[in-house]
Short mmCIF file of C-alpha atoms (C1' of nucleotides) in Angstrom, two decimals:
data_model
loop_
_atom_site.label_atom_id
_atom_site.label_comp_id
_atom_site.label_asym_id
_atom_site.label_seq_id
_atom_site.Cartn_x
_atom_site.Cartn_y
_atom_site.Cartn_z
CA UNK A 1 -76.74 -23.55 191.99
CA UNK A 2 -73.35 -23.17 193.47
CA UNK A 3 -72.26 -20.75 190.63
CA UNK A 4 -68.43 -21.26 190.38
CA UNK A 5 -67.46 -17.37 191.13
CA UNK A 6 -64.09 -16.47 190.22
CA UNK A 7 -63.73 -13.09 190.83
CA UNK A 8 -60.17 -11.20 190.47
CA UNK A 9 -58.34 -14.57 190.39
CA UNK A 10 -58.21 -16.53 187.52
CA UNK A 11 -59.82 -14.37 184.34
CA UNK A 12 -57.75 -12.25 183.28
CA UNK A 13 -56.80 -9.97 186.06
CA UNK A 14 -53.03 -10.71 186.42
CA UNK A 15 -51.04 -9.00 189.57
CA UNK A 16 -49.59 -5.57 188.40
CA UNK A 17 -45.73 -7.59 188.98
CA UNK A 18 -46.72 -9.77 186.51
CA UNK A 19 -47.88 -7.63 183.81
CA UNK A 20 -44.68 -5.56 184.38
CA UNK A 21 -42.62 -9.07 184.05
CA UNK A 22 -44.36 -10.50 180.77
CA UNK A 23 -44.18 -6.53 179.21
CA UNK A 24 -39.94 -5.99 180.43
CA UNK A 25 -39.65 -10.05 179.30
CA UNK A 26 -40.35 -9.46 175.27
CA UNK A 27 -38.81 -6.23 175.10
CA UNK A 28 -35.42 -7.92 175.99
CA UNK A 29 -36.21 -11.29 173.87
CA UNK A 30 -37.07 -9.63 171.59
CA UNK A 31 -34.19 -7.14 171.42
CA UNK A 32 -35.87 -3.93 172.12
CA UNK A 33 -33.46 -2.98 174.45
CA UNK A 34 -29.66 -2.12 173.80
CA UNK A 35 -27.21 -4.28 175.34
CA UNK A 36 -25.91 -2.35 178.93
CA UNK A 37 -29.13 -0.18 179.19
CA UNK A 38 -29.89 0.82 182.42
CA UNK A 39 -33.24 -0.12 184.09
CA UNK A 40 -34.49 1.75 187.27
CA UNK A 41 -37.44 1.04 189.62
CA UNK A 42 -38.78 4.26 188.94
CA UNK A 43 -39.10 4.62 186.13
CA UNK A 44 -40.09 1.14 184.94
CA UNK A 45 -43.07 2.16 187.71
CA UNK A 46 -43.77 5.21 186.04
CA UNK A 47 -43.76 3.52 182.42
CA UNK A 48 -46.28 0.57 183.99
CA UNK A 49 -48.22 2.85 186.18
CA UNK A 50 -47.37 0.84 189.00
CA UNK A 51 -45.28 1.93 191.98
CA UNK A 52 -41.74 0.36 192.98
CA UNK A 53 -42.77 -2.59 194.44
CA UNK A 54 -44.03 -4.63 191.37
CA UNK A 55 -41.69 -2.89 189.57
CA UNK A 56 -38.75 -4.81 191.61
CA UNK A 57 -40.19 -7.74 191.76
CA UNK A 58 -39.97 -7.89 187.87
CA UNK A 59 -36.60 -7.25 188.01
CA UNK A 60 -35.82 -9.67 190.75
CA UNK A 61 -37.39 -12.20 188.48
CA UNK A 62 -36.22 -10.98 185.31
CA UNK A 63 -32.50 -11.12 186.75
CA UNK A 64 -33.01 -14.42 188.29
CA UNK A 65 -33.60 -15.79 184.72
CA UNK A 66 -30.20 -14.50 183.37
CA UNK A 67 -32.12 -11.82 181.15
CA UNK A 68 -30.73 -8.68 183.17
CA UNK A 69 -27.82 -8.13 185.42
CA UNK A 70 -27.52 -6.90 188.77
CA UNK A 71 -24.40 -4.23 189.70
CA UNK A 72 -22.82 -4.83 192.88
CA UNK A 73 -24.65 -1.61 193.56
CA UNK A 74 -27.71 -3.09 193.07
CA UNK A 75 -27.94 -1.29 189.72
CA UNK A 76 -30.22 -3.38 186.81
CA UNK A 77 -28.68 -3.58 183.42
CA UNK A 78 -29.42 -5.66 180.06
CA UNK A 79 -25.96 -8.01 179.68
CA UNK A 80 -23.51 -7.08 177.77
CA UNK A 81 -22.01 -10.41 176.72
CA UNK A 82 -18.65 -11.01 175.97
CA UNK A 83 -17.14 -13.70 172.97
CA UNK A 84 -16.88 -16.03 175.41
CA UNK A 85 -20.07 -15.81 176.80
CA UNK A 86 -21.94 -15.39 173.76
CA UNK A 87 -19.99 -18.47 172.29
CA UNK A 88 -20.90 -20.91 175.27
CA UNK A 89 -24.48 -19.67 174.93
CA UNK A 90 -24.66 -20.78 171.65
CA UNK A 91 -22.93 -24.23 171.96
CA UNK A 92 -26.24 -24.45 175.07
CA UNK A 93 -28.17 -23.93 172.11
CA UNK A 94 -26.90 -26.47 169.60
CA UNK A 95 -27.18 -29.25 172.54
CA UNK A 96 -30.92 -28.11 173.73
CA UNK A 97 -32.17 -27.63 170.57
CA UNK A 98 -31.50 -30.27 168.30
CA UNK A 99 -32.61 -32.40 171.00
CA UNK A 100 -35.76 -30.85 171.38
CA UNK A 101 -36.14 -30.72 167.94
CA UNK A 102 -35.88 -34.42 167.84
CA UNK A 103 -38.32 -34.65 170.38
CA UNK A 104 -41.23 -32.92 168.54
CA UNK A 105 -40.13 -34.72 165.73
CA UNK A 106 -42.15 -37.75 166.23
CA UNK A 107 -45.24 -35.90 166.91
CA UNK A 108 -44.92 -33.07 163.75
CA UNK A 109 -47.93 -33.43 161.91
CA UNK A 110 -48.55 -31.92 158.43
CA UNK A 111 -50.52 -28.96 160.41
CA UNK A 112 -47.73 -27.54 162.03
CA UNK A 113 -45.31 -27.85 159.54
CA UNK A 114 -47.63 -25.44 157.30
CA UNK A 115 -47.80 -23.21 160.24
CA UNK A 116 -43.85 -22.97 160.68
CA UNK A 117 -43.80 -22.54 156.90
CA UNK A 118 -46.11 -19.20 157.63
CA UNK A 119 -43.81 -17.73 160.31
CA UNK A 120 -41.11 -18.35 158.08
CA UNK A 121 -42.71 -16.29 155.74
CA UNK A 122 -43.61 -13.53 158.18
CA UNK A 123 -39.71 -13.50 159.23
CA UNK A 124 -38.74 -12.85 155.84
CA UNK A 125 -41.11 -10.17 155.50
CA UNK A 126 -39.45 -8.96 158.07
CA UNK A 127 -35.97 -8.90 156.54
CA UNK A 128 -37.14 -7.49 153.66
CA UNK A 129 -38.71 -4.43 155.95
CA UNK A 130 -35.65 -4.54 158.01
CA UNK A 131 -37.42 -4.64 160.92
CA UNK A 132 -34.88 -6.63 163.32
CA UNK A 133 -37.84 -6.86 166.18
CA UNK A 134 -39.87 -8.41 163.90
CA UNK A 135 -36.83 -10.40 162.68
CA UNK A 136 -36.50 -11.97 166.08
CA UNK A 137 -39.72 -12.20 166.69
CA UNK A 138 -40.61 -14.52 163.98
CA UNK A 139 -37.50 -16.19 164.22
CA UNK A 140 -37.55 -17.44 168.17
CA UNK A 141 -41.65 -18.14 167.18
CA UNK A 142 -40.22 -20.81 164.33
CA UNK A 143 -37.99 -22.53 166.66
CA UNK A 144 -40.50 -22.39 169.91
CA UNK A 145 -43.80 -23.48 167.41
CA UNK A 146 -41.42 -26.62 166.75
CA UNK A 147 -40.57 -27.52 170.31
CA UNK A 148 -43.72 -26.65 172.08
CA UNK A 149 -43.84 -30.13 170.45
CA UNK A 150 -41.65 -31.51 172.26
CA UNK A 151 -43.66 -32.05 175.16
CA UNK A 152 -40.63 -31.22 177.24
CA UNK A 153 -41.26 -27.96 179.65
CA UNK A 154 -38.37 -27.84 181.43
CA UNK A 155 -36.02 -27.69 178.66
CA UNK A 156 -37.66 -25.51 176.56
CA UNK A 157 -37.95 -23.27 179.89
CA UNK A 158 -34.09 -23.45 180.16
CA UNK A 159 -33.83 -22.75 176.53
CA UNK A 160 -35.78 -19.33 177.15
CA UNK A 161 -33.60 -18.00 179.41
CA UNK A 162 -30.81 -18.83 177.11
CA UNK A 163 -32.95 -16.91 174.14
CA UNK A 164 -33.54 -13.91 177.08
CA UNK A 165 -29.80 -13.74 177.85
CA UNK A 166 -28.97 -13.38 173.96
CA UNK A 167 -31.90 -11.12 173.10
CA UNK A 168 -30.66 -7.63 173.44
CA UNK A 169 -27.04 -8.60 171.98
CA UNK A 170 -28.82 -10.50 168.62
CA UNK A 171 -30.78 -7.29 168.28
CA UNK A 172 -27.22 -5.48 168.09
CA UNK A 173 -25.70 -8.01 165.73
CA UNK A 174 -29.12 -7.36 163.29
CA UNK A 175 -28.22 -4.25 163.19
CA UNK A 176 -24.48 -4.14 162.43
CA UNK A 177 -24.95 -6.68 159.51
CA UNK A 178 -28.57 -5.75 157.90
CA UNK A 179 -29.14 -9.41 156.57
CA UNK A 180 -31.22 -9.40 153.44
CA UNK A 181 -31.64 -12.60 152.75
CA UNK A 182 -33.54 -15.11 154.86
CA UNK A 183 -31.97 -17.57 157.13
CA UNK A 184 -31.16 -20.47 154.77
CA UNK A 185 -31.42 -22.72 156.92
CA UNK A 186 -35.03 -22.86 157.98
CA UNK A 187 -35.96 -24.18 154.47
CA UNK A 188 -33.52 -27.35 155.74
CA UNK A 189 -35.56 -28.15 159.23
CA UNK A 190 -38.85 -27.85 157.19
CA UNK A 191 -37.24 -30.19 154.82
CA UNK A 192 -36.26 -32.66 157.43
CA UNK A 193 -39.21 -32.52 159.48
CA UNK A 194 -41.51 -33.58 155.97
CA UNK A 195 -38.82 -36.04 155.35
CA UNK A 196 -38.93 -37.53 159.37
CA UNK A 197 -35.48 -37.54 159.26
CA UNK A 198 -34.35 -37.13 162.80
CA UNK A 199 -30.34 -36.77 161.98
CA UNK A 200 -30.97 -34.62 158.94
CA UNK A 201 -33.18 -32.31 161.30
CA UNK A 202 -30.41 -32.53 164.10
CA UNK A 203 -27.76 -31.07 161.91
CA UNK A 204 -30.06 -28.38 160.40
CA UNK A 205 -30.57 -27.00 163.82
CA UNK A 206 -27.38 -26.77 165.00
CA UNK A 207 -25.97 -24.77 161.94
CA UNK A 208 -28.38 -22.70 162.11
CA UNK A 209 -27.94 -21.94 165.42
CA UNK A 210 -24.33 -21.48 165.35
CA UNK A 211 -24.35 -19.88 162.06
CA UNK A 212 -26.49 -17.51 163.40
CA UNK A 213 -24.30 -16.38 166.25
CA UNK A 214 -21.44 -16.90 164.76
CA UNK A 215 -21.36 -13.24 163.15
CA UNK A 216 -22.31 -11.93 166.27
CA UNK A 217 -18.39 -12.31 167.39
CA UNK A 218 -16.71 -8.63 167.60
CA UNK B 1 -4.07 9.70 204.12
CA UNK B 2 -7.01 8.73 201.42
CA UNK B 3 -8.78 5.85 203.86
CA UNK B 4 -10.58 3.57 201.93
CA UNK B 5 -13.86 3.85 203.54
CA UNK B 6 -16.23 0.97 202.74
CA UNK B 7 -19.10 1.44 204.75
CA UNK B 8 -22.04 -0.89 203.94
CA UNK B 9 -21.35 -1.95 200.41
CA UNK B 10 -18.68 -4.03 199.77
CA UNK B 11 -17.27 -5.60 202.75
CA UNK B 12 -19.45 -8.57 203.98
CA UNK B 13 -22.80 -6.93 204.27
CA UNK B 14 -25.01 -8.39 201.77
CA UNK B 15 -28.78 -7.13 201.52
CA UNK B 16 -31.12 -8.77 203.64
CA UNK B 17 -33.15 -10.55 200.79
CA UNK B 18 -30.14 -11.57 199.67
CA UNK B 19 -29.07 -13.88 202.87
CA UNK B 20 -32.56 -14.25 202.60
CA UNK B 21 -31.94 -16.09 198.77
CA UNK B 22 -28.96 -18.01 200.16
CA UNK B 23 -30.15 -19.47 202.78
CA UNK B 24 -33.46 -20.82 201.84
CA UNK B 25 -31.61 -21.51 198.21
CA UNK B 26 -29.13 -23.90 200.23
CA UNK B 27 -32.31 -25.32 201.93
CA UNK B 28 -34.14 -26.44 198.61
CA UNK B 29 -31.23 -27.78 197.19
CA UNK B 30 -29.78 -29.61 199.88
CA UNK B 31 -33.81 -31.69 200.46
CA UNK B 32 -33.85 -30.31 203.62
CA UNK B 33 -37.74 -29.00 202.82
CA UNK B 34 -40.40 -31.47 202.36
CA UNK B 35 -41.88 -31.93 198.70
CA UNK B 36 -45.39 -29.65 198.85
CA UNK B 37 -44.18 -27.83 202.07
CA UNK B 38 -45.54 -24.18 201.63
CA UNK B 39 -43.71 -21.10 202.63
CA UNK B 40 -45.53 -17.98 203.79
CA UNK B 41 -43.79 -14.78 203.41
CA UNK B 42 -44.33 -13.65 207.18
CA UNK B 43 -43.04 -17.10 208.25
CA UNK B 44 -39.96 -16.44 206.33
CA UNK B 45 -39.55 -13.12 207.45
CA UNK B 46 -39.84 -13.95 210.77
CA UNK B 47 -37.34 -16.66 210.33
CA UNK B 48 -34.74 -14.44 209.42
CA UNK B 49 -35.11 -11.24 211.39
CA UNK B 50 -36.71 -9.16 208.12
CA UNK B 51 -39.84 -7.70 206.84
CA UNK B 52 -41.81 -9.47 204.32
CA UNK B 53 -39.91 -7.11 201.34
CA UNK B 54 -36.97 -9.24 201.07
CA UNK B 55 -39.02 -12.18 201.92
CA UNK B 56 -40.88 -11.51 198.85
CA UNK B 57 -38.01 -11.03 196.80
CA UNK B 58 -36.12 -13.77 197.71
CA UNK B 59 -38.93 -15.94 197.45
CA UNK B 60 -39.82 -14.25 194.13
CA UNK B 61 -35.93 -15.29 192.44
CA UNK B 62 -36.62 -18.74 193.53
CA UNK B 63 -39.59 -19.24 192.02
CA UNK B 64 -38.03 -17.73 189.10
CA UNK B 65 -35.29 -20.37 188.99
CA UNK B 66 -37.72 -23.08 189.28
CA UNK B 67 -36.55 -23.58 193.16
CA UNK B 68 -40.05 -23.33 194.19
CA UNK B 69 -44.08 -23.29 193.07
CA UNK B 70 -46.27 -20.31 192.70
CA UNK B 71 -50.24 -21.29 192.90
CA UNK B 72 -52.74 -19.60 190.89
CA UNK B 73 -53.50 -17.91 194.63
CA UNK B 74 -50.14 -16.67 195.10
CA UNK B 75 -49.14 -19.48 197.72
CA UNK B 76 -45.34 -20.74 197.73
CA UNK B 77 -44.73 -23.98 197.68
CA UNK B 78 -41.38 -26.64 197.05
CA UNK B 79 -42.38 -28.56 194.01
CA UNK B 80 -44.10 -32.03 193.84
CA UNK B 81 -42.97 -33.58 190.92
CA UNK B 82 -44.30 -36.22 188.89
CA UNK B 83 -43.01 -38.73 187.10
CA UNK B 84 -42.90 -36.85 183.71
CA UNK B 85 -41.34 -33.90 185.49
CA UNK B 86 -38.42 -35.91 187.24
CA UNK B 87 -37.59 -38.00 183.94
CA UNK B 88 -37.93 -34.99 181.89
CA UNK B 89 -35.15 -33.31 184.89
CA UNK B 90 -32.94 -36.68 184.91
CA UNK B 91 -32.64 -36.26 180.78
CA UNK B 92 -31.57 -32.70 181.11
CA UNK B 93 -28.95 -33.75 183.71
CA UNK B 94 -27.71 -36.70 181.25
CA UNK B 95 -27.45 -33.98 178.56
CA UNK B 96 -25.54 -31.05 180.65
CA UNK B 97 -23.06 -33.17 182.70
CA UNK B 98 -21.50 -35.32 180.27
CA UNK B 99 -20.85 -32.45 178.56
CA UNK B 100 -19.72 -30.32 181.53
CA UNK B 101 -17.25 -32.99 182.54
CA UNK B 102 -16.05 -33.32 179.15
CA UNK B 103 -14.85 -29.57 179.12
CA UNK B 104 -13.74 -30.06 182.38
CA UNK B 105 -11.31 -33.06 181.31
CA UNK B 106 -8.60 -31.11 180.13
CA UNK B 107 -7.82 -28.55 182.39
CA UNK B 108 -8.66 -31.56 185.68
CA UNK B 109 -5.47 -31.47 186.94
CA UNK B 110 -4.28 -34.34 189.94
CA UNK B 111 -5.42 -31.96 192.63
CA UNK B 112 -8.55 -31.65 191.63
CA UNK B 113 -9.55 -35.12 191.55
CA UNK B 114 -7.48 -35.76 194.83
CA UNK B 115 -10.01 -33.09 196.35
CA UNK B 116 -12.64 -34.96 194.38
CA UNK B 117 -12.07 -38.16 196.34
CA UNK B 118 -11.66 -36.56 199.36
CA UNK B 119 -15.48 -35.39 198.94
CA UNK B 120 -16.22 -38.81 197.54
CA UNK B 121 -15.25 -39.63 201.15
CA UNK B 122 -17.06 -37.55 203.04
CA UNK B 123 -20.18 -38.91 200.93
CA UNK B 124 -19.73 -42.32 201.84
CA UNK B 125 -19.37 -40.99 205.52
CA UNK B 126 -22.75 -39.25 205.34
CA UNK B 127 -24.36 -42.46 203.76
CA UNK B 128 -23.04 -44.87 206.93
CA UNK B 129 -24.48 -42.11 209.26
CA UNK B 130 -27.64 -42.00 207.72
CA UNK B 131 -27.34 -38.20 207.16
CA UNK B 132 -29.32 -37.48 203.69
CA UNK B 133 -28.61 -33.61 204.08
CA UNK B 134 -24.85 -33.93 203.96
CA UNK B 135 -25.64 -37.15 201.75
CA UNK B 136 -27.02 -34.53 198.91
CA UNK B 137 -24.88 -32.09 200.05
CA UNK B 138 -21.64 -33.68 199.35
CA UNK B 139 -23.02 -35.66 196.34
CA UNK B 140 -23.72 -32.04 194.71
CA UNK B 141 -20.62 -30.72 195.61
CA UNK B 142 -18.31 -33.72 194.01
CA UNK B 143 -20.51 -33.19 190.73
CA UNK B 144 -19.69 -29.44 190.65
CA UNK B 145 -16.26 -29.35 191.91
CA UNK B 146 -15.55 -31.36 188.54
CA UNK B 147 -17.68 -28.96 186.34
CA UNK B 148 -16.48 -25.50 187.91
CA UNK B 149 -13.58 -26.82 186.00
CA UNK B 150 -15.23 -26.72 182.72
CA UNK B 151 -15.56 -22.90 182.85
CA UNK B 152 -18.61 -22.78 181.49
CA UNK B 153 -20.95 -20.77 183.95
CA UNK B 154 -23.99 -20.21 182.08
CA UNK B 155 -24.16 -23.92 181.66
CA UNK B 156 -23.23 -24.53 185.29
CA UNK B 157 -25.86 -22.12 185.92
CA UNK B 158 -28.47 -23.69 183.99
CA UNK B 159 -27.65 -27.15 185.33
CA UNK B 160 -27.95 -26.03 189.15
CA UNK B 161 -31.35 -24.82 188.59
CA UNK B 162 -32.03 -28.30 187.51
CA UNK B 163 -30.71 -29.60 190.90
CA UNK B 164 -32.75 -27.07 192.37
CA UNK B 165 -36.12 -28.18 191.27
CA UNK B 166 -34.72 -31.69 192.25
CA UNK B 167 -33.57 -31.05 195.48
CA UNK B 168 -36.85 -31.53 197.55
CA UNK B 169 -37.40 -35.01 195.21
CA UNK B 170 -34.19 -36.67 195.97
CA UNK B 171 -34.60 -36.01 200.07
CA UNK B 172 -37.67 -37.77 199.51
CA UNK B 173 -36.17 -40.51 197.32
CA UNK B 174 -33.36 -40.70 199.76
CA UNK B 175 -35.73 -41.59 202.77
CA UNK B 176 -37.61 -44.21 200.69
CA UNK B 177 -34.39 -46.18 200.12
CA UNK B 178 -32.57 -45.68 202.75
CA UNK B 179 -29.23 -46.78 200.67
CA UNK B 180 -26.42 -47.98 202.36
CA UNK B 181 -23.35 -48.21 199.38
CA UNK B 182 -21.69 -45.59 197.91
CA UNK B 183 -23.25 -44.44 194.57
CA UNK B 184 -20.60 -46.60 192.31
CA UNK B 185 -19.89 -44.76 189.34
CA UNK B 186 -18.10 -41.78 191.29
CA UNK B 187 -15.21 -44.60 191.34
CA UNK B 188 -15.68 -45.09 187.25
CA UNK B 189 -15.40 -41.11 187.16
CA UNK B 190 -12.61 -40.92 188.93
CA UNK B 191 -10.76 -43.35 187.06
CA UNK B 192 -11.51 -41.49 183.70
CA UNK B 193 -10.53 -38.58 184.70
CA UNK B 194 -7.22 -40.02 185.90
CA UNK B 195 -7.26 -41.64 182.58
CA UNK B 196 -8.34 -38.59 180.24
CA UNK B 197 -10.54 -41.20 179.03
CA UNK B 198 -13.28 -38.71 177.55
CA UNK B 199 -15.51 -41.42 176.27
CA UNK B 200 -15.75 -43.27 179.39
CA UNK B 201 -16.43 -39.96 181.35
CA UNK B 202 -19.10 -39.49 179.55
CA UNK B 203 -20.52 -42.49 179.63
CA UNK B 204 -20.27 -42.35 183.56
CA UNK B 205 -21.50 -39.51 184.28
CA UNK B 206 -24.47 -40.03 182.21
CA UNK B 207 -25.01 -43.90 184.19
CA UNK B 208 -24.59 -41.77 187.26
CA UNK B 209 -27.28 -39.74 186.90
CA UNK B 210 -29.78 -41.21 185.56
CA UNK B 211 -28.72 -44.66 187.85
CA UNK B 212 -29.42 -42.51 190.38
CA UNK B 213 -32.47 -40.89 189.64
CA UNK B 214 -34.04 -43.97 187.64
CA UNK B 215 -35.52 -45.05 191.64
CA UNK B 216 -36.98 -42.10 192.37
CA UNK B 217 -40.02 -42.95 190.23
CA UNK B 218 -42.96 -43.62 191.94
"C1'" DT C 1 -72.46 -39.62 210.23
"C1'" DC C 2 -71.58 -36.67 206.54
"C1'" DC C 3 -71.79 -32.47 204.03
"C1'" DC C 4 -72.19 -27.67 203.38
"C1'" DC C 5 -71.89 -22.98 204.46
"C1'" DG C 6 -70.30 -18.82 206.82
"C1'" DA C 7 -67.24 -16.32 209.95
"C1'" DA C 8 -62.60 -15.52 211.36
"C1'" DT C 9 -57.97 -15.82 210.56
"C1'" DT C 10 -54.15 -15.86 207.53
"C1'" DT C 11 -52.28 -14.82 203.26
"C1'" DG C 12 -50.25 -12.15 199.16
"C1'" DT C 13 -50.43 -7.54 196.98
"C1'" DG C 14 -49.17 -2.97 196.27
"C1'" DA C 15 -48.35 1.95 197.89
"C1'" DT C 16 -45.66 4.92 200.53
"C1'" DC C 17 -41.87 6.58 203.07
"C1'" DA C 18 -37.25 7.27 205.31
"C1'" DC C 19 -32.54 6.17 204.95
"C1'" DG C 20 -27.91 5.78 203.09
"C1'" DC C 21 -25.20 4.88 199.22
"C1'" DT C 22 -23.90 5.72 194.21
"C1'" DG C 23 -22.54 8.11 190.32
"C1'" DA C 24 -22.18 12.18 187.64
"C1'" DC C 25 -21.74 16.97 187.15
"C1'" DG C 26 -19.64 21.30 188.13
"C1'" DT C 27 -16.14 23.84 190.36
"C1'" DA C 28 -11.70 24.87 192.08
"C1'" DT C 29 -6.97 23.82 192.07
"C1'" DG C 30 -2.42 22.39 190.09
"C1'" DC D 1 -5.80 23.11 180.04
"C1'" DA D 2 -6.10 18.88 182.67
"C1'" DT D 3 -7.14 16.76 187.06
"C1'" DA D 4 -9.05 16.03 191.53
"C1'" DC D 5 -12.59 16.83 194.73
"C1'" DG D 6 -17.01 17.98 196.86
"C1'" DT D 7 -21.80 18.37 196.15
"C1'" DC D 8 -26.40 16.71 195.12
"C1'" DA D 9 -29.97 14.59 192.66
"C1'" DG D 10 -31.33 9.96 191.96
"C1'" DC D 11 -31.03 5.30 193.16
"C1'" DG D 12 -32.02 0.71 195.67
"C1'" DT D 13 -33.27 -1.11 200.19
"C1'" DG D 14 -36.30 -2.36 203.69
"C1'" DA D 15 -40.24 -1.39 207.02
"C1'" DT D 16 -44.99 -0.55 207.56
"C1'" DC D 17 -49.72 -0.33 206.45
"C1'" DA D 18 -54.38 -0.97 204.25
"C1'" DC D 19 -56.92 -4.02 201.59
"C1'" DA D 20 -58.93 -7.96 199.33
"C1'" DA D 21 -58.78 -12.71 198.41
"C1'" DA D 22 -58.15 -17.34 200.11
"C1'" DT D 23 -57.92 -20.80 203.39
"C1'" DT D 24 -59.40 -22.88 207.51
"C1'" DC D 25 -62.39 -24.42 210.91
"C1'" DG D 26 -66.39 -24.63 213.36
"C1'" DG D 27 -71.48 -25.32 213.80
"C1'" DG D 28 -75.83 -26.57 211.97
"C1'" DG D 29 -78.70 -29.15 208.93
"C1'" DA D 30 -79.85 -33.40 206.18
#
DNA sequence: TCCCCGAATTTGTGATCACGCTGACGTATG
DNA sequence: CATACGTCAGCGTGATCACAAATTCGGGGA
């Protein structure tokens, strides 16, 4: 009855490159790794079970999207970002992101603001565990749950490598200040997206994004 | 008497997958590939002198930048986008450059927009001959020669992946119209530069681009 | 004339290996 | 005791191969 068969393909048999991409892709977003570790093919094989080949091919693409960098020996580091660089990273941020918050505006119904309102509560769990994965976690979930919204791929694609290149650096900055308090300005976007105010919701973004990294400065 | 010896590494003798990268990087973004054209990694190998390994890792970073299109199968091909896609693109373009040319403003000095113009030149040149490769070529290199200026590489880095996952469009667009005038606001950006009218940059660049891009829709 | 199915070819995937360079440790020298 | 040098384990690079899935194309049936 011409059975659609789809064997290894589609389910959920990804190639062994990919799994090793998606796994290596949190761990720096998320800020599991310390900024200037260093990453080799064997043993990123070894941890995956996998031999070199996928293995470099996740680091290829992982480097490619600004979320590693390559020695001119061909040796694969997490970034260790300068003021300069972390400063122009952030003002990427405050233009993509208000705009893309603007963009989901319109199309923010009552059910996802109560579901931002719930991450927000898991990230301040998380500051009051001090759990600075977690933290980030939550944190880049809040903003992404918003601009998924946004019905905009490409941008919020660019905006994730931004978020990659930051990720192991924000992890250090959690841990050199130990917030315990909750970013204050998450209550503000909530506020602005009940209120459908589009300027109000602009501005709340970008100081919270620059407030954020604006401690991260040595 | 303590010879430098630089054997392989430094000199001029990049990996293969990296000529590999280059080359088929300048390809994509200059339209000289077909929209939908597929690339097989033995093809590609075979076109440079080298085994499918740095095939598949060149191929790999550009589908990481957004250069090309993975299938669900695994199959590489240059994107085909749609009309969503390329408006979504052209917006991202009118958000980056205005603001790359802005930083740029201050530190454009008279040489740089005499080499500018000079470029400008060599555009119009490639329109009267009817040669859309240099036509792209040159029209990409007056944009960046402006924003290299703005020292701002992660956002110069973002906004040439955008031109990447153009670059196969605007060949296409280019053949449809077949235009025979000079793109018109590169004059009105030259003159605010000279001016250090910031406002009027802007607004140029931001008519430029999406001027330019509004007739590629299908 | 059109559609469907099966064989053959082509494709991406991943493992393995040899090679040459890199970087760090330990030793010898001043 | 500090410094320079030589050694060596470990690294990335690239070629090759086996395998399985996918695509293509032809022939046969409706």
């Amino acid at each position: 009855m011409n059975e659609v068969l789809r064997r290894q393909t589609n389910p959920a048999n990804p190639p062994a490159h990919d799994r090793v991409y998606r796994g290596l892709r949190l761990q720096v977003m998320h800020g599991e790794l310390t900024p200037g570790q260093a990453l080799t093919l064997r043993g990123i094989g070894k941890q995956y079970g996998v031999s070199m080949t996928p293995a470099r091919e996740a680091l290829r693409r992982l480097t490619a999207e600004g979320a590693l960098t390559l020695s001119a020996s061909g040796r694969v580091t997490t970034p260790e970002l300068n003021n300069d660089r972390i400063e122009e990273l952030a003002q990427i941020r405050s233009l993509l992101e208000p705009e893309l918050a603007s963009r989901a505006l319109r199309r923010a119904h009552l059910a996802l603001i109560d579901r931002m309102e719930s991450i927000n509560d898991a990230n301040a769990r998380a500051i009051h565990l001090q759990d600075p994965v977690e933290y980030i976690r939550t944190n880049l979930e809040f903003h992404r749950t918003l601009y998924l919204r946004a019905q905009s791929p490409a941008m919020l694609g660019l905006l994730e490598t931004v978020w990659l290149q930051l990720g192991p650096t924000m992890r250090a900055l959690y841990t050199r200040l130990r917030r315990t308090t909750a970013p204050p300005h998450h209550r503000l976007i909530l506020e602005a997206l009940r209120a459908g105010d589009d300027a109000a919701l602009r501005l709340a973004l970008r100081t919270d994004v620059t407030q954020g990294l604006r401690h991260l400065q040595v």
